[in-house]
PDB file of C-alpha atoms in Angstrom:
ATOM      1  CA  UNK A  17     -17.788 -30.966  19.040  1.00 40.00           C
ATOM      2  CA  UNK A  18     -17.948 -29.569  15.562  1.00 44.00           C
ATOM      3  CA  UNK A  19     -15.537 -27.443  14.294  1.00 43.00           C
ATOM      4  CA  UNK A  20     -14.347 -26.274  10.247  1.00 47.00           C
ATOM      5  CA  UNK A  21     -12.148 -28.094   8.809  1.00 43.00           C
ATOM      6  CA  UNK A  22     -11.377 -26.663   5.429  1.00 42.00           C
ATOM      7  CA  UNK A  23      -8.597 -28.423   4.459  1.00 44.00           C
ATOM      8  CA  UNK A  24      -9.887 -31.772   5.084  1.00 41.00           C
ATOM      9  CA  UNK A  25     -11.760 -31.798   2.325  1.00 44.00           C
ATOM     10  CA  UNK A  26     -12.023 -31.565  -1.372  1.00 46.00           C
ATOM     11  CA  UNK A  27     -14.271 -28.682  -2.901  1.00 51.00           C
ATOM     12  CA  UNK A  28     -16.771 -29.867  -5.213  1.00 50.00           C
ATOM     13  CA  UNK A  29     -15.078 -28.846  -8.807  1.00 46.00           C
ATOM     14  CA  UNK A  30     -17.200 -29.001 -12.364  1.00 46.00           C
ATOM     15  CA  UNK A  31     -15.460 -29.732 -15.597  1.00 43.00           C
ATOM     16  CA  UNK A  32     -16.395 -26.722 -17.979  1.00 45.00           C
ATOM     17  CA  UNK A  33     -17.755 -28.299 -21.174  1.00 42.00           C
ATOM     18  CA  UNK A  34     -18.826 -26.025 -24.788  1.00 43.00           C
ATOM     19  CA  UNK A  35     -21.751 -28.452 -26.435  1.00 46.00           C
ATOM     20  CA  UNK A  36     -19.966 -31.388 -25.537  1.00 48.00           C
ATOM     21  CA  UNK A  37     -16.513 -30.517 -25.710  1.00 52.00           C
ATOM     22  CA  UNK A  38     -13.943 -29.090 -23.418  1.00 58.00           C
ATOM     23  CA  UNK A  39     -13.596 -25.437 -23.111  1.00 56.00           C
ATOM     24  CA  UNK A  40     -10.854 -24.558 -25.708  1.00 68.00           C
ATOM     25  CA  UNK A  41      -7.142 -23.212 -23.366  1.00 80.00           C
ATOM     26  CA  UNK A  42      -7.884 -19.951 -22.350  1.00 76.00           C
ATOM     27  CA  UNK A  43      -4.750 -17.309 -23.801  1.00 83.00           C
ATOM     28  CA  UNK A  44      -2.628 -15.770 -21.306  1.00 85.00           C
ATOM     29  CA  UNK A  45      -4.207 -11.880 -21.236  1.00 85.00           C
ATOM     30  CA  UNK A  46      -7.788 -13.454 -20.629  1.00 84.00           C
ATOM     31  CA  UNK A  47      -6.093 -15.411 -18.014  1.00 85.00           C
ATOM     32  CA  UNK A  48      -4.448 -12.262 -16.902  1.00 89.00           C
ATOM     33  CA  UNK A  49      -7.486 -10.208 -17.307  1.00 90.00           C
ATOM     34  CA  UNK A  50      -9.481 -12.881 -14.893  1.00 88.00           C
ATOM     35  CA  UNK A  51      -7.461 -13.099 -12.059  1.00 89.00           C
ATOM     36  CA  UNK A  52      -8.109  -9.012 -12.106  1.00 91.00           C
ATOM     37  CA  UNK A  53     -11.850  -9.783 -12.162  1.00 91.00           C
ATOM     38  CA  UNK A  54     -11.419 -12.405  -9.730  1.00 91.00           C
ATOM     39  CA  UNK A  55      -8.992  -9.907  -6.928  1.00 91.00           C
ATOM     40  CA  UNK A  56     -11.708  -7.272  -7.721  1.00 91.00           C
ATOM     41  CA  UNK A  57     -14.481  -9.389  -6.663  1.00 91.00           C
ATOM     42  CA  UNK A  58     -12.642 -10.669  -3.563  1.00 93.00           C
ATOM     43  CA  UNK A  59     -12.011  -7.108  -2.522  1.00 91.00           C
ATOM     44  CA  UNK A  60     -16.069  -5.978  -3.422  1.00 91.00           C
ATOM     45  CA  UNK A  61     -16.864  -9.254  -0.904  1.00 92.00           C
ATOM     46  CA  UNK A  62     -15.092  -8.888   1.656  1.00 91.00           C
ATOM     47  CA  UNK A  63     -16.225  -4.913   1.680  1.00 88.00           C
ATOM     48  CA  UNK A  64     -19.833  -6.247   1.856  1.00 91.00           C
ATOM     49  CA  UNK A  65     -19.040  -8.330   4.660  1.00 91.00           C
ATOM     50  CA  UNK A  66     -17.190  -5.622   7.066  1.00 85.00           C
ATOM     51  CA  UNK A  67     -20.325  -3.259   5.877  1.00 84.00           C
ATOM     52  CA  UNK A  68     -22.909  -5.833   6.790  1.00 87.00           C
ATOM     53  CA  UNK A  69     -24.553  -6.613   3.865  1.00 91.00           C
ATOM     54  CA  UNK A  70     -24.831 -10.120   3.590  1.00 91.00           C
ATOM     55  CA  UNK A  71     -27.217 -12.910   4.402  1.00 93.00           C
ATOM     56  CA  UNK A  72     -25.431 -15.917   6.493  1.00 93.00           C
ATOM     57  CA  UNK A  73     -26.969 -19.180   6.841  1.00 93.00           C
ATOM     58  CA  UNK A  74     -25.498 -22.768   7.638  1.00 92.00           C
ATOM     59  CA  UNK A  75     -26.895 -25.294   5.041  1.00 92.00           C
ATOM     60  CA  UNK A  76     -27.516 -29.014   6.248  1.00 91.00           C
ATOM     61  CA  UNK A  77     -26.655 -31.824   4.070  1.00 89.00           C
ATOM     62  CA  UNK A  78     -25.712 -31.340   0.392  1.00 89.00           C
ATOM     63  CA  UNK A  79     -25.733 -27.731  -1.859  1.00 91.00           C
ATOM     64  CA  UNK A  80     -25.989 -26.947  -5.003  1.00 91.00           C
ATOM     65  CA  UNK A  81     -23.323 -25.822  -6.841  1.00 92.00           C
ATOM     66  CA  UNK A  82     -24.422 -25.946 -10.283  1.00 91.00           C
ATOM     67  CA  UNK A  83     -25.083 -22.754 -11.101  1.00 92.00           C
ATOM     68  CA  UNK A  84     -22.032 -21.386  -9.025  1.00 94.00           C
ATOM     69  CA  UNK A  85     -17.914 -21.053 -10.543  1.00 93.00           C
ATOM     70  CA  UNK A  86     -15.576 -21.135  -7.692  1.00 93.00           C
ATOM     71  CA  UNK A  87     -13.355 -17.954  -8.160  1.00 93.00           C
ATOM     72  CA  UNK A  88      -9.653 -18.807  -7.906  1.00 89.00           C
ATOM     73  CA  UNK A  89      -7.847 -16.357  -5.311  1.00 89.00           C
ATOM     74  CA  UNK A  90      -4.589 -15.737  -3.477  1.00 88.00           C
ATOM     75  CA  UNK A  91      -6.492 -16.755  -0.037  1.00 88.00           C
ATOM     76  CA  UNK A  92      -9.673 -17.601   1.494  1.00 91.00           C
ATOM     77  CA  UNK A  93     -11.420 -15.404   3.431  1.00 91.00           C
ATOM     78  CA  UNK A  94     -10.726 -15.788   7.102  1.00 90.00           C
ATOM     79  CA  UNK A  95      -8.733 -18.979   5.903  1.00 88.00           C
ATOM     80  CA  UNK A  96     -11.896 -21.149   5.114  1.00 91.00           C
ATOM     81  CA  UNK A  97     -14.541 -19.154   3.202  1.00 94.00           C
ATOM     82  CA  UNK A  98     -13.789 -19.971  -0.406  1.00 94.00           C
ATOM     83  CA  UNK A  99     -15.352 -17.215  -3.126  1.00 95.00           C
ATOM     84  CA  UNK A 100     -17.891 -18.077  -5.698  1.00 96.00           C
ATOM     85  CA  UNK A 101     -19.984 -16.242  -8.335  1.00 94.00           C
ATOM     86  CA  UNK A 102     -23.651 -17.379  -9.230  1.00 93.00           C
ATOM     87  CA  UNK A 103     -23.060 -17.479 -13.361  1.00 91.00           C
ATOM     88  CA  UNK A 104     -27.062 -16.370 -13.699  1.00 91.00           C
ATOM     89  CA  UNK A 105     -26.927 -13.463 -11.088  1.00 92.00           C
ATOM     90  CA  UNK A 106     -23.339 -12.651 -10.179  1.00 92.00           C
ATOM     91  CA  UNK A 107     -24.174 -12.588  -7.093  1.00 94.00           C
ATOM     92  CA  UNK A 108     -20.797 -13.444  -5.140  1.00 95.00           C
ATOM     93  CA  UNK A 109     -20.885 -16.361  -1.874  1.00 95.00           C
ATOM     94  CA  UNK A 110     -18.594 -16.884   0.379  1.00 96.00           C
ATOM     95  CA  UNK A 111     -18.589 -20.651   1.360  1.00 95.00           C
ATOM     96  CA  UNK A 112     -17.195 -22.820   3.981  1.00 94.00           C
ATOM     97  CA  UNK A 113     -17.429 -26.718   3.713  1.00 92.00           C
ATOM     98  CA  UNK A 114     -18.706 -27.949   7.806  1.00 91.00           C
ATOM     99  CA  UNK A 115     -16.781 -31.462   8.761  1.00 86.00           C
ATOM    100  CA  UNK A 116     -16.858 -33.136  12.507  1.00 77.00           C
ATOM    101  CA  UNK A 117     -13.690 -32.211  14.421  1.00 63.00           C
ATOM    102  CA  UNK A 118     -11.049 -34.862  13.241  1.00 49.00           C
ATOM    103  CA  UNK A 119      -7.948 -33.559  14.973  1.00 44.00           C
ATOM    104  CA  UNK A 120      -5.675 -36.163  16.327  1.00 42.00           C
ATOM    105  CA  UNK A 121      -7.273 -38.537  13.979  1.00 45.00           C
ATOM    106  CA  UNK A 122      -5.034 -38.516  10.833  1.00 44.00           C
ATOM    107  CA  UNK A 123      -6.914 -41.411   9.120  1.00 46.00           C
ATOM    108  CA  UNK A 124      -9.696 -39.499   9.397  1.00 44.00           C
ATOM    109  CA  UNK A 125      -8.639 -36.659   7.419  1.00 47.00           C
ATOM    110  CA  UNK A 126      -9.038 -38.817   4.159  1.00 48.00           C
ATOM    111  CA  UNK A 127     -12.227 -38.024   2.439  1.00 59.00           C
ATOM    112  CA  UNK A 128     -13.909 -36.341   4.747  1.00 73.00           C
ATOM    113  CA  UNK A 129     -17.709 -35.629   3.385  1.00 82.00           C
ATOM    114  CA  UNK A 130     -19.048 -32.076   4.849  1.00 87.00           C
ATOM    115  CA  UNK A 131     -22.317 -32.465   6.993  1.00 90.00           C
ATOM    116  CA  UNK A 132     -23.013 -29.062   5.250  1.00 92.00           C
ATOM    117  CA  UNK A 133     -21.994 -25.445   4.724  1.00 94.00           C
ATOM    118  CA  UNK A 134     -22.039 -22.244   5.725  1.00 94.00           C
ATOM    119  CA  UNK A 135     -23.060 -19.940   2.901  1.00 95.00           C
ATOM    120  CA  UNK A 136     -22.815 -16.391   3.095  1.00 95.00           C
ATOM    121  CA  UNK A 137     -24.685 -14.452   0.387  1.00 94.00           C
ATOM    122  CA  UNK A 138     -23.776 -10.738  -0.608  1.00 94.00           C
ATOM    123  CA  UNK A 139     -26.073  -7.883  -1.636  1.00 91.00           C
ATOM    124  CA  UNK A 140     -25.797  -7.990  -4.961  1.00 90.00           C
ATOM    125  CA  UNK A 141     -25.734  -4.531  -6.294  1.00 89.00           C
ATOM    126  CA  UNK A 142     -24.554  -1.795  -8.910  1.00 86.00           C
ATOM    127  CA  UNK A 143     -20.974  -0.386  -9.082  1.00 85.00           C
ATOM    128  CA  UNK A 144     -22.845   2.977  -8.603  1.00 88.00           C
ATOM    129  CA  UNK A 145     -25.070   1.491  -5.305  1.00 89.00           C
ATOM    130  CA  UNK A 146     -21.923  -0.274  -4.260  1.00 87.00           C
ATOM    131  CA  UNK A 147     -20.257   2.987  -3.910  1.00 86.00           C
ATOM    132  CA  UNK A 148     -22.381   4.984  -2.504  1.00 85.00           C
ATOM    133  CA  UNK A 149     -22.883   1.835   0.423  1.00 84.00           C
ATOM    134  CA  UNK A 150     -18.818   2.024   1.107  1.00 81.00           C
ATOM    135  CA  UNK A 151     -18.609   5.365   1.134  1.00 78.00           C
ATOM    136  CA  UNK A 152     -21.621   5.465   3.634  1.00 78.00           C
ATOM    137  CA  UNK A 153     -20.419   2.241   5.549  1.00 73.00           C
ATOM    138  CA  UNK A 154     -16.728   4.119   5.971  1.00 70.00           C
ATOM    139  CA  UNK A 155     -18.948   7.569   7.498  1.00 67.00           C
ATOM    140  CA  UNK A 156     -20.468   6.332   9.402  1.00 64.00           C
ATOM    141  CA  UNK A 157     -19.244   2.960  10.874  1.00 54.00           C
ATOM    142  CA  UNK A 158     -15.552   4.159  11.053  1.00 60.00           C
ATOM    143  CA  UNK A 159     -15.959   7.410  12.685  1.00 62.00           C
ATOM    144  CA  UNK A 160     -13.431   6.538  15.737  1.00 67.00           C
ATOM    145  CA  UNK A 161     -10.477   6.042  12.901  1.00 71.00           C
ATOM    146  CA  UNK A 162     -11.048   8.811  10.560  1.00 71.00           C
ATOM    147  CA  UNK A 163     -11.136  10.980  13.487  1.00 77.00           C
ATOM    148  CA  UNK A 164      -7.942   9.380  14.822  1.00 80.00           C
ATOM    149  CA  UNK A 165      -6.290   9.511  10.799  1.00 81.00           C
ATOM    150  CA  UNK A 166      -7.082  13.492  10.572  1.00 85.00           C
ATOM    151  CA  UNK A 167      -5.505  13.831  14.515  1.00 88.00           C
ATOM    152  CA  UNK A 168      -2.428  12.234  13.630  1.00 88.00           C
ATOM    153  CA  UNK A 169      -1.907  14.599  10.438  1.00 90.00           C
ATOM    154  CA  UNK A 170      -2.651  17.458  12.693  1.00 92.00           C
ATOM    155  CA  UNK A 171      -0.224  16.430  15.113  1.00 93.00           C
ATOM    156  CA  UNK A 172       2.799  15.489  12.822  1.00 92.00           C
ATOM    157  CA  UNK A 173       2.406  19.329  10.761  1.00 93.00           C
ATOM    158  CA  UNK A 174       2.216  20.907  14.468  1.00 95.00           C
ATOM    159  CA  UNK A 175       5.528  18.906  14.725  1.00 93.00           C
ATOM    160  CA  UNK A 176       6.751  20.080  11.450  1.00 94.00           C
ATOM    161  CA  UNK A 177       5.554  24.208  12.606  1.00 94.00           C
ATOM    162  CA  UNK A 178       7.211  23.875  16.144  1.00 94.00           C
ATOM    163  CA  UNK A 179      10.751  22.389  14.478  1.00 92.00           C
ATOM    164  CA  UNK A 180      10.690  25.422  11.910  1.00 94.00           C
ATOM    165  CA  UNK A 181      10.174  27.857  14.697  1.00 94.00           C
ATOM    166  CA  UNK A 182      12.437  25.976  16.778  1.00 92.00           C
ATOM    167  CA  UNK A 183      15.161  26.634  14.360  1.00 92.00           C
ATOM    168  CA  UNK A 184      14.857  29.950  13.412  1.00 92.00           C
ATOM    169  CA  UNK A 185      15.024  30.717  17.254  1.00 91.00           C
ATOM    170  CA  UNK A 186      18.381  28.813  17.555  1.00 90.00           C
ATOM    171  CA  UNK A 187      19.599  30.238  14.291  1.00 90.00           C
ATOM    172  CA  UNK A 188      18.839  33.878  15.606  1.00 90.00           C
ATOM    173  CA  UNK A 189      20.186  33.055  19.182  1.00 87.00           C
ATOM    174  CA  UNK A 190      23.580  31.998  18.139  1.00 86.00           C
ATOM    175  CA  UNK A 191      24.070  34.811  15.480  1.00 86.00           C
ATOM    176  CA  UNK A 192      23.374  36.912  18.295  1.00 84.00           C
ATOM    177  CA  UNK A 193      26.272  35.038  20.030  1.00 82.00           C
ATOM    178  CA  UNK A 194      28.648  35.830  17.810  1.00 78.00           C
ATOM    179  CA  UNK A 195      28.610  32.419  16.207  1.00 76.00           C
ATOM    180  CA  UNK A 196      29.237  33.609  12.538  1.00 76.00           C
ATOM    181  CA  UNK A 197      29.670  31.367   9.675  1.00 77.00           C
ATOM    182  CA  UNK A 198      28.956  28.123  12.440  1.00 86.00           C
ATOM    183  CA  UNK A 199      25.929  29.264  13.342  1.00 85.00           C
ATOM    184  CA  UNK A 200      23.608  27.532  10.966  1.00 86.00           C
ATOM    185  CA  UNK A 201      25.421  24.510  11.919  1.00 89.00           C
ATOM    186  CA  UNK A 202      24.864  25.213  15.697  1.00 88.00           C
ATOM    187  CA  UNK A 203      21.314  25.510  15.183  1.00 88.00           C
ATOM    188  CA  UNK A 204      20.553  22.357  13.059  1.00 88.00           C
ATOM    189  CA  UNK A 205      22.441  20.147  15.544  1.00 90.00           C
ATOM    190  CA  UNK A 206      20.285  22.082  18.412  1.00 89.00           C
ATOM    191  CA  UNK A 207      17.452  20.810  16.647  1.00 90.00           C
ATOM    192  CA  UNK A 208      18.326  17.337  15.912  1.00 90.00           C
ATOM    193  CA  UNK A 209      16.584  15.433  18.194  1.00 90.00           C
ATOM    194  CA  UNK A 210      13.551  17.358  16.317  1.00 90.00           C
ATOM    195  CA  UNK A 211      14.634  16.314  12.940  1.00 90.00           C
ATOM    196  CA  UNK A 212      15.078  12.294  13.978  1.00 92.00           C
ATOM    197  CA  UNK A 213      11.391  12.714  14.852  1.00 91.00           C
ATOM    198  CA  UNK A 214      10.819  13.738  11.671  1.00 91.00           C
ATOM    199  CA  UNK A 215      12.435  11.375  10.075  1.00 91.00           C
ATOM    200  CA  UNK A 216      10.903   8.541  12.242  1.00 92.00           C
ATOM    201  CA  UNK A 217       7.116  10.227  11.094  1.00 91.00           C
ATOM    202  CA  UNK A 218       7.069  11.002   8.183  1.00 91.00           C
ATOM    203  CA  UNK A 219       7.372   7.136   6.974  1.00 91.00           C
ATOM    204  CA  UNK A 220       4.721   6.041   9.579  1.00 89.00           C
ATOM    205  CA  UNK A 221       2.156   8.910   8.331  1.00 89.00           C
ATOM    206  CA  UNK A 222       2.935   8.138   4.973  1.00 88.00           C
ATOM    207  CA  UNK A 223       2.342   4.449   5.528  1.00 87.00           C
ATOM    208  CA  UNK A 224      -0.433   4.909   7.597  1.00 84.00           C
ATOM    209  CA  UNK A 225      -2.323   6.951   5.140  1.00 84.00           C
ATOM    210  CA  UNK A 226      -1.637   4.529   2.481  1.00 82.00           C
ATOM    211  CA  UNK A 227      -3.680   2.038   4.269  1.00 76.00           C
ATOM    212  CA  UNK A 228      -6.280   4.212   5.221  1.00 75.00           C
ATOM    213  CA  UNK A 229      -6.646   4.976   2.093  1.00 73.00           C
ATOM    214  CA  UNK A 230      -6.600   1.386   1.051  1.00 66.00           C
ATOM    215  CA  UNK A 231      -9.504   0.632   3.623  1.00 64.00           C
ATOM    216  CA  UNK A 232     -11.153   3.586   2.347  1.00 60.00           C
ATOM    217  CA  UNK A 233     -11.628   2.174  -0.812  1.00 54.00           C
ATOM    218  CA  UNK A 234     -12.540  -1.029  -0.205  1.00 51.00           C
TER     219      UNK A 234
END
């Protein structure tokens, strides 16, 4: 049985060189300012992926990586898949090393060679084509939750409508009674149970339109 092992073995890394010489330390804002490029271009991947537009193939024996930079992120996708960028096309490929199932077998785990790799190559395409393809891919392939995301809004200012009316209706009714200068009082604590729903919603709306929104943009 075969089975990915990622962490059994080592990825293939390249020594940067400048005509012959190392690359000189890179300052702290360019390191700053790739890490950005780097999060960016894990975020445009895995958007690619969930929209389908990728090419997947498993790769037998050895692959070149000479023309590829591994791109240093907080986490591999789905755990294994590490990112990389082609440095002649920028196109980006997500890449898992393939090893034989060594579990139970901790000798084995020592320089483990991969029998290959599955590579999976991204569209590459425009910031203006890449766009338009997410904001198509979250039309039409997430119809179920944006209908579900508009619902819930719907629903929680319904809420909001029927606690306002609910109140004004208490507030009249114990005026009526004679309640005086207590009656405002009366009324809120007639409508609490309302209110605690409120105050349990409002957080999960607000949290769960932050991550739509999030998703939205990916």
């Amino acid at each position: 049985m075969e089975q990915n092992q990622f962490d059994l073995m080592e990825e293939p890394e390249q020594d940067l060189v400048y005509e012959g010489k190392p690359l000189p330390e890179l300052k702290e804002y360019e390191k700053l300012l790739i890490a950005e490029r780097n999060r960016k271009d894990y975020e445009k991947a895995v958007a690619l992926v969930k929209a389908g537009c990728l090419k997947q193939t498993e790769v037998k024996g050895t692959y070149d990586f000479s023309k590829l930079e591994r791109l240093e992120t907080k986490k591999k996708y789905k755990g294994i898949y590490t990112l990389y960028r082609n440095v002649e096309t920028m196109q980006l490929l997500f890449i898992c090393p393939l090893v034989e199932n060594n579990k139970g077998d901790d000798s084995a785990k020592q320089d483990v060679k991969p029998y290959g790799y599955d590579v999976v190559e991204l569209e590459l395409m425009d910031e203006q084509t890449f766009a338009e393809v997410m904001k198509a891919a979250n039309n039409n392939l997430h119809p179920v939750i944006g209908k579900l995301y508009v619902t819930a809004w719907v629903v929680y200012f319904l809420f909001i409508a029927f606690t306002l009316v609910a109140l004004i209706y208490q507030l009249i009714y114990y005026i009526d009674a004679g309640a005086g200068a207590t009656a405002v009082l009366q009324a809120l604590l007639s409508c609490s149970v309302n209110f605690l729903g409120l105050v349990i919603s409002t957080p999960l709306v607000t949290l769960m339109k932050l991550k739509y929104d999030k998703n939205k943009n990916l």
